[in-house]
Amino acid sequence: AQVALLEQGIKEAAEGALAAVLALEAGLSVEQRGGRQVHTDFLAAPGGIRPQPLCIPTGTDLYPL
């Protein structure tokens, strides 16, 4: 149940962020967007976003001897 709630929260946050980006882009002039040939690409993970473990190196892991 907690995972489903987390997934729903992530989905809602992602949709809100996308809506904000699209609204911001819609308010820009052609020149501000980079010209008529420019377009915005959105990348998505196949099957949606799933929680996965994330390893962030710290300390000496960043600079092995």
PDB file of N, CA and C in Angstrom:
ATOM      1  N   ALA A   1       0.826  -1.195   0.000  1.00  0.00           N
ATOM      2  CA  ALA A   1       0.000   0.000   0.000  1.00  0.00           C
ATOM      3  C   ALA A   1       0.870   1.259   0.000  1.00  0.00           C
ATOM      4  N   GLN A   2       1.963   1.233   0.772  1.00  0.00           N
ATOM      5  CA  GLN A   2       2.847   2.400   0.817  1.00  0.00           C
ATOM      6  C   GLN A   2       3.532   2.621  -0.522  1.00  0.00           C
ATOM      7  N   VAL A   3       3.903   1.534  -1.186  1.00  0.00           N
ATOM      8  CA  VAL A   3       4.561   1.661  -2.490  1.00  0.00           C
ATOM      9  C   VAL A   3       3.591   2.271  -3.495  1.00  0.00           C
ATOM     10  N   ALA A   4       2.339   1.834  -3.463  1.00  0.00           N
ATOM     11  CA  ALA A   4       1.341   2.380  -4.385  1.00  0.00           C
ATOM     12  C   ALA A   4       1.129   3.868  -4.130  1.00  0.00           C
ATOM     13  N   LEU A   5       1.088   4.267  -2.861  1.00  0.00           N
ATOM     14  CA  LEU A   5       0.940   5.688  -2.536  1.00  0.00           C
ATOM     15  C   LEU A   5       2.145   6.482  -3.011  1.00  0.00           C
ATOM     16  N   LEU A   6       3.334   5.922  -2.833  1.00  0.00           N
ATOM     17  CA  LEU A   6       4.555   6.583  -3.287  1.00  0.00           C
ATOM     18  C   LEU A   6       4.552   6.719  -4.805  1.00  0.00           C
ATOM     19  N   GLU A   7       4.192   5.638  -5.500  1.00  0.00           N
ATOM     20  CA  GLU A   7       4.139   5.694  -6.960  1.00  0.00           C
ATOM     21  C   GLU A   7       3.136   6.739  -7.433  1.00  0.00           C
ATOM     22  N   GLN A   8       1.982   6.812  -6.782  1.00  0.00           N
ATOM     23  CA  GLN A   8       0.967   7.801  -7.152  1.00  0.00           C
ATOM     24  C   GLN A   8       1.494   9.217  -6.923  1.00  0.00           C
ATOM     25  N   GLY A   9       2.182   9.416  -5.793  1.00  0.00           N
ATOM     26  CA  GLY A   9       2.753  10.734  -5.508  1.00  0.00           C
ATOM     27  C   GLY A   9       3.799  11.140  -6.529  1.00  0.00           C
ATOM     28  N   ILE A  10       4.639  10.187  -6.918  1.00  0.00           N
ATOM     29  CA  ILE A  10       5.666  10.461  -7.930  1.00  0.00           C
ATOM     30  C   ILE A  10       5.006  10.791  -9.266  1.00  0.00           C
ATOM     31  N   LYS A  11       3.984  10.023  -9.631  1.00  0.00           N
ATOM     32  CA  LYS A  11       3.275  10.269 -10.891  1.00  0.00           C
ATOM     33  C   LYS A  11       2.657  11.658 -10.898  1.00  0.00           C
ATOM     34  N   GLU A  12       1.994  12.028  -9.805  1.00  0.00           N
ATOM     35  CA  GLU A  12       1.359  13.342  -9.734  1.00  0.00           C
ATOM     36  C   GLU A  12       2.394  14.463  -9.786  1.00  0.00           C
ATOM     37  N   ALA A  13       3.529  14.266  -9.105  1.00  0.00           N
ATOM     38  CA  ALA A  13       4.584  15.280  -9.124  1.00  0.00           C
ATOM     39  C   ALA A  13       5.172  15.421 -10.526  1.00  0.00           C
ATOM     40  N   ALA A  14       5.396  14.292 -11.201  1.00  0.00           N
ATOM     41  CA  ALA A  14       5.948  14.329 -12.559  1.00  0.00           C
ATOM     42  C   ALA A  14       4.976  14.999 -13.527  1.00  0.00           C
ATOM     43  N   GLU A  15       3.692  14.680 -13.396  1.00  0.00           N
ATOM     44  CA  GLU A  15       2.700  15.309 -14.269  1.00  0.00           C
ATOM     45  C   GLU A  15       2.607  16.807 -14.004  1.00  0.00           C
ATOM     46  N   GLY A  16       2.712  17.197 -12.740  1.00  0.00           N
ATOM     47  CA  GLY A  16       2.695  18.619 -12.405  1.00  0.00           C
ATOM     48  C   GLY A  16       3.904  19.345 -12.964  1.00  0.00           C
ATOM     49  N   ALA A  17       5.070  18.698 -12.865  1.00  0.00           N
ATOM     50  CA  ALA A  17       6.293  19.302 -13.403  1.00  0.00           C
ATOM     51  C   ALA A  17       6.202  19.441 -14.920  1.00  0.00           C
ATOM     52  N   LEU A  18       5.686  18.419 -15.585  1.00  0.00           N
ATOM     53  CA  LEU A  18       5.532  18.483 -17.040  1.00  0.00           C
ATOM     54  C   LEU A  18       4.568  19.592 -17.435  1.00  0.00           C
ATOM     55  N   ALA A  19       3.465  19.712 -16.714  1.00  0.00           N
ATOM     56  CA  ALA A  19       2.499  20.778 -17.011  1.00  0.00           C
ATOM     57  C   ALA A  19       3.145  22.149 -16.841  1.00  0.00           C
ATOM     58  N   ALA A  20       3.980  22.302 -15.815  1.00  0.00           N
ATOM     59  CA  ALA A  20       4.657  23.579 -15.587  1.00  0.00           C
ATOM     60  C   ALA A  20       5.635  23.888 -16.718  1.00  0.00           C
ATOM     61  N   VAL A  21       6.383  22.883 -17.168  1.00  0.00           N
ATOM     62  CA  VAL A  21       7.330  23.083 -18.273  1.00  0.00           C
ATOM     63  C   VAL A  21       6.580  23.467 -19.546  1.00  0.00           C
ATOM     64  N   LEU A  22       5.494  22.762 -19.835  1.00  0.00           N
ATOM     65  CA  LEU A  22       4.729  23.068 -21.045  1.00  0.00           C
ATOM     66  C   LEU A  22       4.115  24.460 -20.976  1.00  0.00           C
ATOM     67  N   ALA A  23       3.631  24.854 -19.803  1.00  0.00           N
ATOM     68  CA  ALA A  23       3.057  26.195 -19.650  1.00  0.00           C
ATOM     69  C   ALA A  23       4.129  27.261 -19.825  1.00  0.00           C
ATOM     70  N   LEU A  24       5.303  27.024 -19.245  1.00  0.00           N
ATOM     71  CA  LEU A  24       6.403  27.978 -19.390  1.00  0.00           C
ATOM     72  C   LEU A  24       6.807  28.099 -20.855  1.00  0.00           C
ATOM     73  N   GLU A  25       6.956  26.961 -21.516  1.00  0.00           N
ATOM     74  CA  GLU A  25       7.361  26.978 -22.919  1.00  0.00           C
ATOM     75  C   GLU A  25       6.310  27.670 -23.791  1.00  0.00           C
ATOM     76  N   ALA A  26       5.042  27.462 -23.485  1.00  0.00           N
ATOM     77  CA  ALA A  26       3.967  28.076 -24.267  1.00  0.00           C
ATOM     78  C   ALA A  26       3.998  29.596 -24.159  1.00  0.00           C
ATOM     79  N   GLY A  27       4.528  30.115 -23.064  1.00  0.00           N
ATOM     80  CA  GLY A  27       4.588  31.552 -22.874  1.00  0.00           C
ATOM     81  C   GLY A  27       5.808  32.215 -23.487  1.00  0.00           C
ATOM     82  N   LEU A  28       6.717  31.423 -24.038  1.00  0.00           N
ATOM     83  CA  LEU A  28       7.934  31.975 -24.633  1.00  0.00           C
ATOM     84  C   LEU A  28       7.709  32.344 -26.093  1.00  0.00           C
ATOM     85  N   SER A  29       8.420  33.350 -26.532  1.00  0.00           N
ATOM     86  CA  SER A  29       8.385  33.691 -27.957  1.00  0.00           C
ATOM     87  C   SER A  29       9.220  32.669 -28.727  1.00  0.00           C
ATOM     88  N   VAL A  30       9.071  32.671 -30.043  1.00  0.00           N
ATOM     89  CA  VAL A  30       9.853  31.768 -30.886  1.00  0.00           C
ATOM     90  C   VAL A  30      11.342  31.980 -30.640  1.00  0.00           C
ATOM     91  N   GLU A  31      11.748  33.235 -30.528  1.00  0.00           N
ATOM     92  CA  GLU A  31      13.164  33.542 -30.311  1.00  0.00           C
ATOM     93  C   GLU A  31      13.633  33.030 -28.952  1.00  0.00           C
ATOM     94  N   GLN A  32      12.807  33.179 -27.933  1.00  0.00           N
ATOM     95  CA  GLN A  32      13.181  32.703 -26.600  1.00  0.00           C
ATOM     96  C   GLN A  32      13.293  31.183 -26.558  1.00  0.00           C
ATOM     97  N   ARG A  33      12.531  30.505 -27.397  1.00  0.00           N
ATOM     98  CA  ARG A  33      12.601  29.039 -27.456  1.00  0.00           C
ATOM     99  C   ARG A  33      13.792  28.572 -28.279  1.00  0.00           C
ATOM    100  N   GLY A  34      14.441  29.462 -28.998  1.00  0.00           N
ATOM    101  CA  GLY A  34      15.616  29.092 -29.768  1.00  0.00           C
ATOM    102  C   GLY A  34      15.399  29.067 -31.267  1.00  0.00           C
ATOM    103  N   GLY A  35      14.259  29.525 -31.730  1.00  0.00           N
ATOM    104  CA  GLY A  35      13.988  29.566 -33.165  1.00  0.00           C
ATOM    105  C   GLY A  35      12.924  28.562 -33.569  1.00  0.00           C
ATOM    106  N   ARG A  36      12.511  28.657 -34.819  1.00  0.00           N
ATOM    107  CA  ARG A  36      11.415  27.805 -35.304  1.00  0.00           C
ATOM    108  C   ARG A  36      11.794  26.335 -35.439  1.00  0.00           C
ATOM    109  N   GLN A  37      13.055  26.029 -35.593  1.00  0.00           N
ATOM    110  CA  GLN A  37      13.475  24.641 -35.788  1.00  0.00           C
ATOM    111  C   GLN A  37      13.683  23.880 -34.483  1.00  0.00           C
ATOM    112  N   VAL A  38      13.584  24.567 -33.358  1.00  0.00           N
ATOM    113  CA  VAL A  38      13.862  23.945 -32.057  1.00  0.00           C
ATOM    114  C   VAL A  38      12.597  23.300 -31.517  1.00  0.00           C
ATOM    115  N   HIS A  39      12.749  22.151 -30.879  1.00  0.00           N
ATOM    116  CA  HIS A  39      11.624  21.501 -30.209  1.00  0.00           C
ATOM    117  C   HIS A  39      12.097  20.911 -28.885  1.00  0.00           C
ATOM    118  N   THR A  40      11.166  20.638 -28.015  1.00  0.00           N
ATOM    119  CA  THR A  40      11.474  20.083 -26.700  1.00  0.00           C
ATOM    120  C   THR A  40      11.268  18.578 -26.731  1.00  0.00           C
ATOM    121  N   ASP A  41      12.248  17.839 -26.252  1.00  0.00           N
ATOM    122  CA  ASP A  41      12.142  16.379 -26.159  1.00  0.00           C
ATOM    123  C   ASP A  41      11.938  15.987 -24.705  1.00  0.00           C
ATOM    124  N   PHE A  42      11.076  15.039 -24.475  1.00  0.00           N
ATOM    125  CA  PHE A  42      10.881  14.475 -23.143  1.00  0.00           C
ATOM    126  C   PHE A  42      11.233  13.001 -23.214  1.00  0.00           C
ATOM    127  N   LEU A  43      12.092  12.571 -22.325  1.00  0.00           N
ATOM    128  CA  LEU A  43      12.503  11.174 -22.285  1.00  0.00           C
ATOM    129  C   LEU A  43      11.744  10.472 -21.175  1.00  0.00           C
ATOM    130  N   ALA A  44      11.337   9.251 -21.415  1.00  0.00           N
ATOM    131  CA  ALA A  44      10.619   8.482 -20.404  1.00  0.00           C
ATOM    132  C   ALA A  44      11.212   7.088 -20.310  1.00  0.00           C
ATOM    133  N   ALA A  45      11.150   6.544 -19.127  1.00  0.00           N
ATOM    134  CA  ALA A  45      11.600   5.177 -18.921  1.00  0.00           C
ATOM    135  C   ALA A  45      10.499   4.225 -19.384  1.00  0.00           C
ATOM    136  N   PRO A  46      10.853   3.157 -20.095  1.00  0.00           N
ATOM    137  CA  PRO A  46       9.832   2.191 -20.511  1.00  0.00           C
ATOM    138  C   PRO A  46       9.116   1.625 -19.285  1.00  0.00           C
ATOM    139  N   GLY A  47       7.818   1.575 -19.335  1.00  0.00           N
ATOM    140  CA  GLY A  47       7.068   1.025 -18.211  1.00  0.00           C
ATOM    141  C   GLY A  47       6.899   1.993 -17.061  1.00  0.00           C
ATOM    142  N   GLY A  48       7.315   3.214 -17.234  1.00  0.00           N
ATOM    143  CA  GLY A  48       7.157   4.203 -16.170  1.00  0.00           C
ATOM    144  C   GLY A  48       8.333   4.216 -15.217  1.00  0.00           C
ATOM    145  N   ILE A  49       8.218   5.036 -14.216  1.00  0.00           N
ATOM    146  CA  ILE A  49       9.289   5.189 -13.229  1.00  0.00           C
ATOM    147  C   ILE A  49       9.027   4.236 -12.075  1.00  0.00           C
ATOM    148  N   ARG A  50      10.020   3.484 -11.710  1.00  0.00           N
ATOM    149  CA  ARG A  50       9.915   2.559 -10.586  1.00  0.00           C
ATOM    150  C   ARG A  50      11.009   2.884  -9.576  1.00  0.00           C
ATOM    151  N   PRO A  51      10.681   2.781  -8.292  1.00  0.00           N
ATOM    152  CA  PRO A  51      11.724   3.010  -7.285  1.00  0.00           C
ATOM    153  C   PRO A  51      12.850   1.991  -7.450  1.00  0.00           C
ATOM    154  N   GLN A  52      14.074   2.464  -7.457  1.00  0.00           N
ATOM    155  CA  GLN A  52      15.232   1.592  -7.558  1.00  0.00           C
ATOM    156  C   GLN A  52      16.284   2.085  -6.585  1.00  0.00           C
ATOM    157  N   PRO A  53      17.092   1.169  -6.065  1.00  0.00           N
ATOM    158  CA  PRO A  53      18.166   1.602  -5.165  1.00  0.00           C
ATOM    159  C   PRO A  53      19.133   2.521  -5.900  1.00  0.00           C
ATOM    160  N   LEU A  54      19.630   3.494  -5.192  1.00  0.00           N
ATOM    161  CA  LEU A  54      20.566   4.444  -5.768  1.00  0.00           C
ATOM    162  C   LEU A  54      21.816   4.457  -4.912  1.00  0.00           C
ATOM    163  N   CYS A  55      22.955   4.245  -5.528  1.00  0.00           N
ATOM    164  CA  CYS A  55      24.228   4.263  -4.817  1.00  0.00           C
ATOM    165  C   CYS A  55      24.955   5.556  -5.181  1.00  0.00           C
ATOM    166  N   ILE A  56      25.204   6.370  -4.164  1.00  0.00           N
ATOM    167  CA  ILE A  56      25.923   7.623  -4.376  1.00  0.00           C
ATOM    168  C   ILE A  56      27.283   7.490  -3.704  1.00  0.00           C
ATOM    169  N   PRO A  57      28.357   7.490  -4.493  1.00  0.00           N
ATOM    170  CA  PRO A  57      29.688   7.353  -3.895  1.00  0.00           C
ATOM    171  C   PRO A  57      30.035   8.566  -3.035  1.00  0.00           C
ATOM    172  N   THR A  58      30.691   8.302  -1.936  1.00  0.00           N
ATOM    173  CA  THR A  58      31.105   9.377  -1.029  1.00  0.00           C
ATOM    174  C   THR A  58      32.558   9.183  -0.642  1.00  0.00           C
ATOM    175  N   GLY A  59      33.137  10.227  -0.126  1.00  0.00           N
ATOM    176  CA  GLY A  59      34.503  10.148   0.402  1.00  0.00           C
ATOM    177  C   GLY A  59      35.494   9.648  -0.620  1.00  0.00           C
ATOM    178  N   THR A  60      36.305   8.664  -0.210  1.00  0.00           N
ATOM    179  CA  THR A  60      37.375   8.165  -1.071  1.00  0.00           C
ATOM    180  C   THR A  60      36.847   7.356  -2.246  1.00  0.00           C
ATOM    181  N   ASP A  61      35.548   6.966  -2.205  1.00  0.00           N
ATOM    182  CA  ASP A  61      34.976   6.249  -3.347  1.00  0.00           C
ATOM    183  C   ASP A  61      35.024   7.104  -4.610  1.00  0.00           C
ATOM    184  N   LEU A  62      34.998   8.423  -4.429  1.00  0.00           N
ATOM    185  CA  LEU A  62      35.018   9.319  -5.579  1.00  0.00           C
ATOM    186  C   LEU A  62      36.376   9.353  -6.258  1.00  0.00           C
ATOM    187  N   TYR A  63      37.406   9.146  -5.483  1.00  0.00           N
ATOM    188  CA  TYR A  63      38.776   9.249  -5.998  1.00  0.00           C
ATOM    189  C   TYR A  63      39.566   8.014  -5.580  1.00  0.00           C
ATOM    190  N   PRO A  64      39.363   6.887  -6.274  1.00  0.00           N
ATOM    191  CA  PRO A  64      40.094   5.673  -5.882  1.00  0.00           C
ATOM    192  C   PRO A  64      41.600   5.873  -6.011  1.00  0.00           C
ATOM    193  N   LEU A  65      42.308   5.266  -5.089  1.00  0.00           N
ATOM    194  CA  LEU A  65      43.777   5.388  -5.089  1.00  0.00           C
ATOM    195  C   LEU A  65      44.418   4.395  -6.020  1.00  0.00           C
TER     196      LEU A  65
END
